[in-house]
Coordinates of C-alpha atoms in Angstrom, one line a residue:
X1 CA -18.0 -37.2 -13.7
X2 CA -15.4 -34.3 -14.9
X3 CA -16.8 -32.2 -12.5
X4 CA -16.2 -34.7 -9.6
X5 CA -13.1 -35.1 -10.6
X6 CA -12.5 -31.0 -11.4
X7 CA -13.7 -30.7 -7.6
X8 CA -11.7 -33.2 -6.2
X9 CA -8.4 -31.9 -7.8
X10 CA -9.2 -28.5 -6.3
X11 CA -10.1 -29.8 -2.6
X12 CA -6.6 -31.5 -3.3
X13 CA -4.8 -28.3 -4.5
X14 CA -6.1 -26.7 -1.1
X15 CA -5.0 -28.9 1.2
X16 CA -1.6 -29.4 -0.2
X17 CA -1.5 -25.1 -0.7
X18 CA -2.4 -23.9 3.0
X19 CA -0.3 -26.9 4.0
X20 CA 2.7 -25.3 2.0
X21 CA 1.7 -22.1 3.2
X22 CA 1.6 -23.5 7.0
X23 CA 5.3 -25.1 6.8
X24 CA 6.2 -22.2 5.0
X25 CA 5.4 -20.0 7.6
X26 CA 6.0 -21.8 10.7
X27 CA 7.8 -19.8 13.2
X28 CA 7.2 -16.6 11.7
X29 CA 3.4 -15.0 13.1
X30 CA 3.1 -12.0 10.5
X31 CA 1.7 -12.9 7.2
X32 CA 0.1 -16.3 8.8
X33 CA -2.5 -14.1 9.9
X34 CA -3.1 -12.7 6.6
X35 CA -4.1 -16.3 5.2
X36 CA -5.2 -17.6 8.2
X37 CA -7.1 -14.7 10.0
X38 CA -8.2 -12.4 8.6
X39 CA -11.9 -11.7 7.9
X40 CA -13.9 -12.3 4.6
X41 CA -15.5 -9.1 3.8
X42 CA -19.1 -10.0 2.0
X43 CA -18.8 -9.2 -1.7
X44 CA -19.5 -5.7 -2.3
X45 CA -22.1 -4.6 -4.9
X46 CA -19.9 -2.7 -7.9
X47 CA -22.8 -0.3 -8.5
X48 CA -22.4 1.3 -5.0
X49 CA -18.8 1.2 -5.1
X50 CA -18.4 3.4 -7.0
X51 CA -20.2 6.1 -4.5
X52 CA -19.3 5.2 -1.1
X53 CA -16.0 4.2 0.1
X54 CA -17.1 0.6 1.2
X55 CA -15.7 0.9 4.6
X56 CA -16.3 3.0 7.8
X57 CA -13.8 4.6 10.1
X58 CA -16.0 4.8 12.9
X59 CA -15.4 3.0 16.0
X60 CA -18.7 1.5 15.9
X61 CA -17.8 -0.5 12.4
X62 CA -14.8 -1.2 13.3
X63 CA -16.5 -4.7 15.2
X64 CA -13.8 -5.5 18.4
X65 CA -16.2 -6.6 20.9
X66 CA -17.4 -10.9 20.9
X67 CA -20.7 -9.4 20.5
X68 CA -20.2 -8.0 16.9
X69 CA -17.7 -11.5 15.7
X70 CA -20.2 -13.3 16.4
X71 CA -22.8 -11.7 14.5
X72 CA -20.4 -11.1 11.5
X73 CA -19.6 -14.7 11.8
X74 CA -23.1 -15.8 11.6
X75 CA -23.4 -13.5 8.6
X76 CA -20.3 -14.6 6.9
X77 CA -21.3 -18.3 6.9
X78 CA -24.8 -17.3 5.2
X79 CA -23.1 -15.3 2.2
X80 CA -20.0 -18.3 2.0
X81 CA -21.8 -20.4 -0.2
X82 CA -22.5 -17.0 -2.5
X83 CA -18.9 -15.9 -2.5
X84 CA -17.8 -18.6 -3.8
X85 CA -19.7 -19.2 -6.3
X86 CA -19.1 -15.3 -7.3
X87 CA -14.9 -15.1 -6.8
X88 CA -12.6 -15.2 -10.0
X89 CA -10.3 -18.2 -10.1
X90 CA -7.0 -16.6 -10.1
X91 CA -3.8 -18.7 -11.2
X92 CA -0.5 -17.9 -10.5
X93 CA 2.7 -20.9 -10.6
X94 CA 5.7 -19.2 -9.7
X95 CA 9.0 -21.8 -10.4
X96 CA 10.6 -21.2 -7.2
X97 CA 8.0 -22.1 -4.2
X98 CA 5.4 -24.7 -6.7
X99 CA 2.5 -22.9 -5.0
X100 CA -0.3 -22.1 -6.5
X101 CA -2.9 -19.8 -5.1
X102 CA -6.3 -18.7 -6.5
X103 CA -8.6 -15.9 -4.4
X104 CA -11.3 -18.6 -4.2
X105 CA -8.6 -20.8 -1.5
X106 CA -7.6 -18.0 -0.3
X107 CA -11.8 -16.8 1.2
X108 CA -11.9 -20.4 2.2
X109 CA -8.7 -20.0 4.6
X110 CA -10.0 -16.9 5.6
X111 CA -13.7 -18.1 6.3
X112 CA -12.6 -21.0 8.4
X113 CA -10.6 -18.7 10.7
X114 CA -13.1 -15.6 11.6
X115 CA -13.1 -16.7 15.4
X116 CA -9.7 -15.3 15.5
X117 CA -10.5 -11.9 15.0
X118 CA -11.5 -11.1 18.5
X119 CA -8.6 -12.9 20.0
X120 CA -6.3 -9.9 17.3
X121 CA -8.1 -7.0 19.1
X122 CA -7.3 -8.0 22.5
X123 CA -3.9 -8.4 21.6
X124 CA -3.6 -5.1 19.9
X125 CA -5.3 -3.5 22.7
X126 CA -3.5 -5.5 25.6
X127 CA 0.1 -4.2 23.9
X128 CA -1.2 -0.5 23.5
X129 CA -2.6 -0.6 26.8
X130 CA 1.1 -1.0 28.5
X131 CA 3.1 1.9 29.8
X132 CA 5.2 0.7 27.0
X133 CA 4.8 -0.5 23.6
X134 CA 7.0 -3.0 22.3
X135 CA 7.3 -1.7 18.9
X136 CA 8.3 -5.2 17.3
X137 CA 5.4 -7.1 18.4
X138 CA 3.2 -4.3 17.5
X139 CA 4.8 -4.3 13.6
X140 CA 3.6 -8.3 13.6
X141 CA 0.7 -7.8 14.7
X142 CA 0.0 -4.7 12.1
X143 CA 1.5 -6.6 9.5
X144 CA -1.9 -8.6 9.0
X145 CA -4.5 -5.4 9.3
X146 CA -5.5 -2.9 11.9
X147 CA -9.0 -2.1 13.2
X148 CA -9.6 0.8 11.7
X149 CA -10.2 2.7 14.8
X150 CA -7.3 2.0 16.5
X151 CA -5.5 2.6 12.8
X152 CA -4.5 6.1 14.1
X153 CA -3.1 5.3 16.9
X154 CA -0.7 2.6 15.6
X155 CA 0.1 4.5 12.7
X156 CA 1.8 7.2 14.5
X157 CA 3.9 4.4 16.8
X158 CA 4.7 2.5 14.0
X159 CA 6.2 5.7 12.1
X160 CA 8.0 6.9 15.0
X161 CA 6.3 9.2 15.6
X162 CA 4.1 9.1 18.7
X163 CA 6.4 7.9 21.9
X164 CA 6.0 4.2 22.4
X165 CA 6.1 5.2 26.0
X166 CA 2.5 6.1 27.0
X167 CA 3.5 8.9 29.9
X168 CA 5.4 10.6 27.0
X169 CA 3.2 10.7 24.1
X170 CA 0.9 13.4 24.7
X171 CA 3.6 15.8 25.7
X172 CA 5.5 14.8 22.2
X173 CA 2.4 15.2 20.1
X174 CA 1.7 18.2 22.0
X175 CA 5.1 19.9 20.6
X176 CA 5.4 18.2 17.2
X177 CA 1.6 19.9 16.6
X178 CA 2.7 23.3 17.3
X179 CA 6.3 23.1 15.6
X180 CA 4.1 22.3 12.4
X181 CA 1.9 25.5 13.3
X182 CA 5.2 27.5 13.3
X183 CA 6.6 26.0 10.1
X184 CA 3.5 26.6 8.1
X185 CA 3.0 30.4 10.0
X186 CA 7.3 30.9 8.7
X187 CA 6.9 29.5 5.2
X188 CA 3.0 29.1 4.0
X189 CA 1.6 32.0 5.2
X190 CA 3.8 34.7 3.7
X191 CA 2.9 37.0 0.6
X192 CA 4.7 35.7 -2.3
X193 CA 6.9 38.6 -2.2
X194 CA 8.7 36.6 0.1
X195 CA 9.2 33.5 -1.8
X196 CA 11.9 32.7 -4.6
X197 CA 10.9 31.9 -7.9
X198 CA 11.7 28.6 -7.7
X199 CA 9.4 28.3 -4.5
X200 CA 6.7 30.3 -6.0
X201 CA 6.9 27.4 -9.3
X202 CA 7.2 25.0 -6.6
X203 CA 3.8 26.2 -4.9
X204 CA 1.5 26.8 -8.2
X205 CA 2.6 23.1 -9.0
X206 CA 1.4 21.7 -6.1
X207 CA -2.1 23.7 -6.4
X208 CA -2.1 22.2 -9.8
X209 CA -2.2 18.8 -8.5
X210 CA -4.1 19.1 -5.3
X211 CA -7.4 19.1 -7.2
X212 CA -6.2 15.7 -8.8
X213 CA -5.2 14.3 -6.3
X214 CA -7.9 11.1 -6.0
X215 CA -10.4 12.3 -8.6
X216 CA -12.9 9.5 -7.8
X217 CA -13.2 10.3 -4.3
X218 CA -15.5 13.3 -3.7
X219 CA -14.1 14.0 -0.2
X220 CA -11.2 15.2 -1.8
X221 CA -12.5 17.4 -3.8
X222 CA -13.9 19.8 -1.6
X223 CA -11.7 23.1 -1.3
X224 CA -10.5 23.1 2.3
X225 CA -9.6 19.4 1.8
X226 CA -7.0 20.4 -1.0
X227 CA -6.1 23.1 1.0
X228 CA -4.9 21.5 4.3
X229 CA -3.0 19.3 1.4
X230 CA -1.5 21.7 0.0
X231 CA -0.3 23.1 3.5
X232 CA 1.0 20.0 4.0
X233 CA 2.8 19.6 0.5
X234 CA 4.5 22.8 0.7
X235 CA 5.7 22.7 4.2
X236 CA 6.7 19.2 3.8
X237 CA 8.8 20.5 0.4
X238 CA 10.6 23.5 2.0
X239 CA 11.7 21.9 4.8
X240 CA 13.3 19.1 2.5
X241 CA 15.2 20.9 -0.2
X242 CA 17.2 18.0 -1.0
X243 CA 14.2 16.9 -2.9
X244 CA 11.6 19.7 -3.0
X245 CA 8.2 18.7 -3.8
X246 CA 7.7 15.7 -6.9
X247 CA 4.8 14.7 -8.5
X248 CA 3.2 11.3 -6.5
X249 CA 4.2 12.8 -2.7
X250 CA 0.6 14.3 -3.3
X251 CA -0.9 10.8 -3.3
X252 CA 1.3 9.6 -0.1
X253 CA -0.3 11.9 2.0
X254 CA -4.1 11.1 1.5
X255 CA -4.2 7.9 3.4
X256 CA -2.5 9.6 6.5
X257 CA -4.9 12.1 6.0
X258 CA -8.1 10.1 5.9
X259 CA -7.1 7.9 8.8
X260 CA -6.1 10.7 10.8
X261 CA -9.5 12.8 10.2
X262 CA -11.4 9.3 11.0
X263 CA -11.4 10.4 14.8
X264 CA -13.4 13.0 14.4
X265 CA -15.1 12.1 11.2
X266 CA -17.4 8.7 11.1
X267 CA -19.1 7.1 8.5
X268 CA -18.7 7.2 4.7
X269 CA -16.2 9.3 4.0
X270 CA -17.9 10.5 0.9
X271 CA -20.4 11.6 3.1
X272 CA -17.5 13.5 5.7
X273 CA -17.1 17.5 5.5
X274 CA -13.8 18.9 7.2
X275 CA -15.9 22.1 7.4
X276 CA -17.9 20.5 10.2
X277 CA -14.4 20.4 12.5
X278 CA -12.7 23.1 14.5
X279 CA -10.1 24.7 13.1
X280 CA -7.9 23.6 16.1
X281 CA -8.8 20.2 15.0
X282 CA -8.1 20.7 11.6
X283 CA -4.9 21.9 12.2
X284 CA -3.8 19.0 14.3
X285 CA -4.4 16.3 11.3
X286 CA -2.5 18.2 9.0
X287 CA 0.1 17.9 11.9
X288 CA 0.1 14.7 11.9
X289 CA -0.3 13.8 8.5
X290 CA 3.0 16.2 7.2
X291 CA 4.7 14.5 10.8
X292 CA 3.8 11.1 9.6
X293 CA 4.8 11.6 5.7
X294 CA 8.2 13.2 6.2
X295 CA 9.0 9.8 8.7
X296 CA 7.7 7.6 5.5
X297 CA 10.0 9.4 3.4
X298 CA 12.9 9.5 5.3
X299 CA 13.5 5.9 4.6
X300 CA 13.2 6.5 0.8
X301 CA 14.7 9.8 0.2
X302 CA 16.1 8.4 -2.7
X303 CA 13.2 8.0 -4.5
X304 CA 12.4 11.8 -4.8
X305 CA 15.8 13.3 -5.6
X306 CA 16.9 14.5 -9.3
X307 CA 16.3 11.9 -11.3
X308 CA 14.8 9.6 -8.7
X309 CA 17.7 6.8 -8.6
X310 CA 15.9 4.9 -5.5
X311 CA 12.6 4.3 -8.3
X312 CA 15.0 3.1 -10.8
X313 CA 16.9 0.8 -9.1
X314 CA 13.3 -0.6 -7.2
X315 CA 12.3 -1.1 -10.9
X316 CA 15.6 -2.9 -11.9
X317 CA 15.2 -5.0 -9.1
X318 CA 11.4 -5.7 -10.0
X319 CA 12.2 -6.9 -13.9
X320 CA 14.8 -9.2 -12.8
X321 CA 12.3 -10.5 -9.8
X322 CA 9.9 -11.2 -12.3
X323 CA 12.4 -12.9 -14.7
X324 CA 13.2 -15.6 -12.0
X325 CA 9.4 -16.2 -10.9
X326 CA 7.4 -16.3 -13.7
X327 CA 10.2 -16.1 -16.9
X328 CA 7.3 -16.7 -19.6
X329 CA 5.9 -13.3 -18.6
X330 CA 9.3 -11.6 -18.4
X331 CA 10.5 -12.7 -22.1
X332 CA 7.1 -12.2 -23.6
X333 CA 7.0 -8.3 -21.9
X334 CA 11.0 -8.1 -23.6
X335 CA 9.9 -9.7 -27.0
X336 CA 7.1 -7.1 -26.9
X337 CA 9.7 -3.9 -26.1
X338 CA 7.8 -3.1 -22.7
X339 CA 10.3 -1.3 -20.5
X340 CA 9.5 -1.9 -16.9
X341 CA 9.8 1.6 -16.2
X342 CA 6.7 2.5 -18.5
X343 CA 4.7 1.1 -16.0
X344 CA 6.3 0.5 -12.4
X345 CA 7.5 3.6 -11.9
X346 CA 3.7 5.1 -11.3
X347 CA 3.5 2.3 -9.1
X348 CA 6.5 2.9 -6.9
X349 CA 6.4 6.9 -7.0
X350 CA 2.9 6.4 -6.0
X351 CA 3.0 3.1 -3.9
X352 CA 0.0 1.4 -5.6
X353 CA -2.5 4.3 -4.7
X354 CA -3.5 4.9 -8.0
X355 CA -3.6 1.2 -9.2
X356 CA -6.2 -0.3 -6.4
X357 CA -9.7 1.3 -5.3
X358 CA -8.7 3.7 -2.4
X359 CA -11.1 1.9 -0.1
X360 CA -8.0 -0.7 -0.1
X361 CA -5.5 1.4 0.3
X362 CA -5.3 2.2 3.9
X363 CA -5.1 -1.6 5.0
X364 CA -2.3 -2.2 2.4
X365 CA -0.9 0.6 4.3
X366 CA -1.0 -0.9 7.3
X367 CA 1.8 -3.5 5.9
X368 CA 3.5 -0.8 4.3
X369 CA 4.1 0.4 7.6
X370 CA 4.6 -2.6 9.7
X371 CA 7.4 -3.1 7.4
X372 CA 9.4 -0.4 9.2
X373 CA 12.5 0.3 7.4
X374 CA 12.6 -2.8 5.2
X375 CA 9.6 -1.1 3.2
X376 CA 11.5 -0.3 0.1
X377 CA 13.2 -3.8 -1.0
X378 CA 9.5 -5.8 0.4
X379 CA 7.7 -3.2 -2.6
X380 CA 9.6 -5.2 -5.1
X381 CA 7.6 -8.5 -3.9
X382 CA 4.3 -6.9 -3.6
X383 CA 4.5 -5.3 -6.4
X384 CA 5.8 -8.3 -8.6
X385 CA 2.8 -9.9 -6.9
X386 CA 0.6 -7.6 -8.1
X387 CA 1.6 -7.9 -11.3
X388 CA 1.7 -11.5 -11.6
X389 CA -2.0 -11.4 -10.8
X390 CA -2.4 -11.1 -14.6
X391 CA 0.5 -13.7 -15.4
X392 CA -2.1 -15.5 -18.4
X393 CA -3.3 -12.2 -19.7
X394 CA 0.0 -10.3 -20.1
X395 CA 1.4 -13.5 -22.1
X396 CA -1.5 -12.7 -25.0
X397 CA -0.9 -8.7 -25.1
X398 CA 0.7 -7.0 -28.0
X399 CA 3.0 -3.9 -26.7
X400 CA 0.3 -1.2 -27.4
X401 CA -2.0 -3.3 -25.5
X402 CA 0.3 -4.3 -23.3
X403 CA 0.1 -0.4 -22.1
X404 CA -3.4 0.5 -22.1
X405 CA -3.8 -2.7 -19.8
X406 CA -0.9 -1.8 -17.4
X407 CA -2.2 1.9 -16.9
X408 CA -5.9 1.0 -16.8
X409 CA -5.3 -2.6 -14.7
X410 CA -8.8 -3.8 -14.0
X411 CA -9.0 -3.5 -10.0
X412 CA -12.0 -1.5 -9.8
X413 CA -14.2 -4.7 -8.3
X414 CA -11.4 -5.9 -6.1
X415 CA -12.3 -6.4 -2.1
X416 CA -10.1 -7.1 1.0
X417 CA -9.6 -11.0 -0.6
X418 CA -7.4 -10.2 -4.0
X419 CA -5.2 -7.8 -1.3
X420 CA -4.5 -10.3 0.7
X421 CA -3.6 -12.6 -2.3
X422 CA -1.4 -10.0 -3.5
X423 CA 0.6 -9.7 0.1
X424 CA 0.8 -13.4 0.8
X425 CA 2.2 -14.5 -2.6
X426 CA 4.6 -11.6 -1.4
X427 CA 5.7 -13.0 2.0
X428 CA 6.4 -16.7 0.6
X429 CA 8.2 -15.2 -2.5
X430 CA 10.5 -13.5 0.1
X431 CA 10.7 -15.6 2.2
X432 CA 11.9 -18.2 -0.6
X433 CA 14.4 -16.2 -2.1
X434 CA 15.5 -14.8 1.5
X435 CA 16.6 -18.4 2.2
X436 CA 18.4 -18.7 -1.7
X437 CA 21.8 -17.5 -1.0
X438 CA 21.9 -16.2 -4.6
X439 CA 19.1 -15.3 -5.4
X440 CA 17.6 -11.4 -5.6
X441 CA 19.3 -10.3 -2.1
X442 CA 21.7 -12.5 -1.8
X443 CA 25.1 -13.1 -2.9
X444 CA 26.0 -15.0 -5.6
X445 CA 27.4 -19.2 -5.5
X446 CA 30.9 -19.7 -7.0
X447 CA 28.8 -22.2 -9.8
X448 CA 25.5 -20.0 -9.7
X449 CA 23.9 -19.7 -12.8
X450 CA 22.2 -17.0 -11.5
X451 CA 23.7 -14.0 -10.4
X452 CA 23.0 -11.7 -7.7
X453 CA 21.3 -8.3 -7.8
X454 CA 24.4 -7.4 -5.8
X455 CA 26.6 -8.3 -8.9
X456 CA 25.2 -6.0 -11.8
X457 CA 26.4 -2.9 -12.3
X458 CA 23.7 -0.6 -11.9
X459 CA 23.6 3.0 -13.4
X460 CA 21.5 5.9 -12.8
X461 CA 19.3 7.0 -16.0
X462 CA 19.8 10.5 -16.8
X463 CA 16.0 10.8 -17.0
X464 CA 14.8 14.8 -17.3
X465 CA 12.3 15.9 -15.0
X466 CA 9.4 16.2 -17.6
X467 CA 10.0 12.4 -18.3
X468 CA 9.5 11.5 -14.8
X469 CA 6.6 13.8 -14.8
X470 CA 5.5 12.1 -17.8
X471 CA 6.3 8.1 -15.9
X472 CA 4.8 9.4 -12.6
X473 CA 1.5 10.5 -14.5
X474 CA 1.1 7.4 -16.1
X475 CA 0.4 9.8 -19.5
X476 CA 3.1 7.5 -22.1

């Protein structure tokens, strides 16, 4: 009879939840799709995980015709019953919105919703088929996920950096490729005799890191891999003194790389040699790849200057985030002496790539950069988000463990499902506090309580460059 009752309270909780979610979001199409489209991926077995890279780049997985829906349908309604008995109830009751989410209502949305899929594709292929593209309708429609093998494509429209008009593109591509050829010919491959100290310091760094630069994937760790990397790296770093190169920019580039390198490469990319392409081809990823991480950085240039002022005030922004949505947390994390910026500042040097299996990185990416230049103040949601995910555990950690836990969160299992969580709870926690005039954007009510971001004073930490080396590393 409890369980009846357990059952029935759940089937409740899910009705009124993607009923809140579905007034929540009326009007607005992005993140809709995220609850209410996108595909259940079948649960992945953790002993093969942790060998393949769980999802193909070729054009034949990437599953855009009727055909292959409805076969993935039929498939995802024979494991449904299995998934849920198998996902982890995960709580979360932040004070402002009174929604509560868990990953097993969040497969069910997702489950009763597959058909959709198919009708996604044909809209991303009728709006890159244009002579046009209408950048703003593509950034909604990327919010949600891409199909991997159009991933490329979109990537380098949504960056700026492919024309958006079709006659146009190739030629543009065409001479962005061989300006990086001439910047790497004018400042990689010269003897060091022609380098400064500081650039030669600058160089052995970033060799230094290339070989840890996603230690659990094997592609990476083949030697032309890290090379092309380090071209990248050290042209990128030259031609942006301001900044030079900083620890974490080697993680930014990896999933440009591996989503670029998936048009010529298919299959599991721990199966993928570059050796096997031309050199000409070669060439023309890392082109794109350096094109497409000096437009992501551009709109954060803050972030990798001295003492990285754009990460600290992303962090001051994330504690008092926090504070407001789930204040047990906050005051238990205060009581303990954590310091936010023991922990998030890995996370927003290295936008999350070293916190989630890489296999997930690429379509969390795909937000990333359907957020355009709003990117930096939307991390502070995500990542509050993220956090939250452990809002029960955190609460019973002393500081010491408090640490360990934070460096070593325990993501290694998650699939497309917990992601998804994780960016939703992000939307509506954005969307609520977009719509409180004085709440973390806004500005502040003449008999507020709470003030604004906008009203504290916020100064710089004079942080040295080996403790941001330190912080970036995670090595406290």
């Amino acid at each position: 009879m409890k369980n009846s009752d357990n059952n029935s309270s759940l089937d409740s909780r899910i009705n009124q939840t993607l009923k809140n979610v579905q007034g929540l979001l009326k009007g607005r199409s992005i993140p809709g799709k995220v609850l209410l489209t996108r595909r259940a991926d079948p649960p992945e077995d953790p002993s093969l995980r942790s060998s393949t890279f769980g999802r193909s780049f070729s054009e034949n997985d990437a599953g855009t015709s009727d055909q292959m829906d409805m076969s993935k349908e039929a498939e995802a309604q024979g494991t449904s019953k299995q998934q849920n008995n198998n996902m982890t109830t995960n709580k979360l009751k932040p004070t402002n919105s009174n929604v509560e989410i868990t990953s097993k209502e969040v497969q069910k949305s997702v489950m009763g919703a597959r058909a959709t899929d198919s009708a996604r594709v044909m809209k991303f292929t009728k709006e890159l088929s244009g002579s046009t593209v209408t950048l703003e309708k593509l950034r909604e429609l990327a919010w949600s996920g891409v199909p991997p093998y159009m991933r490329p494509n979109i990537w380098r429209l949504l960056l700026g950096y492919a024309s958006p008009n079709s006659d146009r593109r190739e030629g543009v591509l065409r001479r962005k490729r061989l300006e990086y050829l001439d910047c790497v010919a004018q400042f990689y491959d010269i003897p060091d005799t022609e380098r400064s100290d500081d650039e030669i310091n600058m160089l052995r760094q970033i060799s230094v890191d290339c070989p840890r630069t996603v230690p659990d994937v094997i592609f990476f760790q083949q030697e032309q891999v890290q090379k092309s990397l380090e071209r990248i790296l050290y042209t990128w770093a030259i031609r942006h003194p301001a900044s030079g190169y900083v620890q974490g920019i080697n993680d930014l580039a990896t999933p440009f790389l591996v989503v670029f390198l998936s048009e010529h490469l298919e299959g599991d990319i721990h199966k993928w040699s570059i050796s096997d392409l031309s050199p000409d081809k070669i060439s023309n990823v890392e082109a794109d790849c350096y094109w497409c991480l000096s437009k992501l950085l551009d709109g954060m240039q803050d972030h990798y200057t001295f003492a990285q002022p754009g990460i600290q005030r992303l962090v001051f922004k994330l504690k008092e985030l926090v504070n407001r949505i789930d204040e047990p947390v906050s005051r238990h994390m205060e009581e303990q002496g954590l310091e936010f910026l023991q922990f998030a500042f890995r996370w927003f040097n290295c936008l999350l790539i070293r916190e989630i299996p890489f296999h997930l990185v690429t379509r969390l990416w795909d937000t990333y950069l359907a957020e355009g230049d709003a990117l930096p103040d939307f991390l502070i949601y995500i990542f509050a988000s993220f956090l939250l995910t452990w809002s029960e555990e955190l609460q019973k950690l002393d500081f010491q463990e408090l640490v360990m836990f934070l460096q070593h969160l325990p993501t290694q299992n998650w699939t497309h499902q917990e992601l998804e969580m994780v960016l939703s709870r992000a939307f509506m926690w954005h969307k609520d506090f977009s719509e409180i005039p004085n709440e973390v954007d806004g500005t502040t009510g003449t008999d507020s309580k709470v003030p604004s971001l906008r009203t504290f004073k916020y100064t710089v930490l004079q942080i040295s460059h080996d403790d941001l080396s330190i912080l970036s590393t995670g090595n406290l």
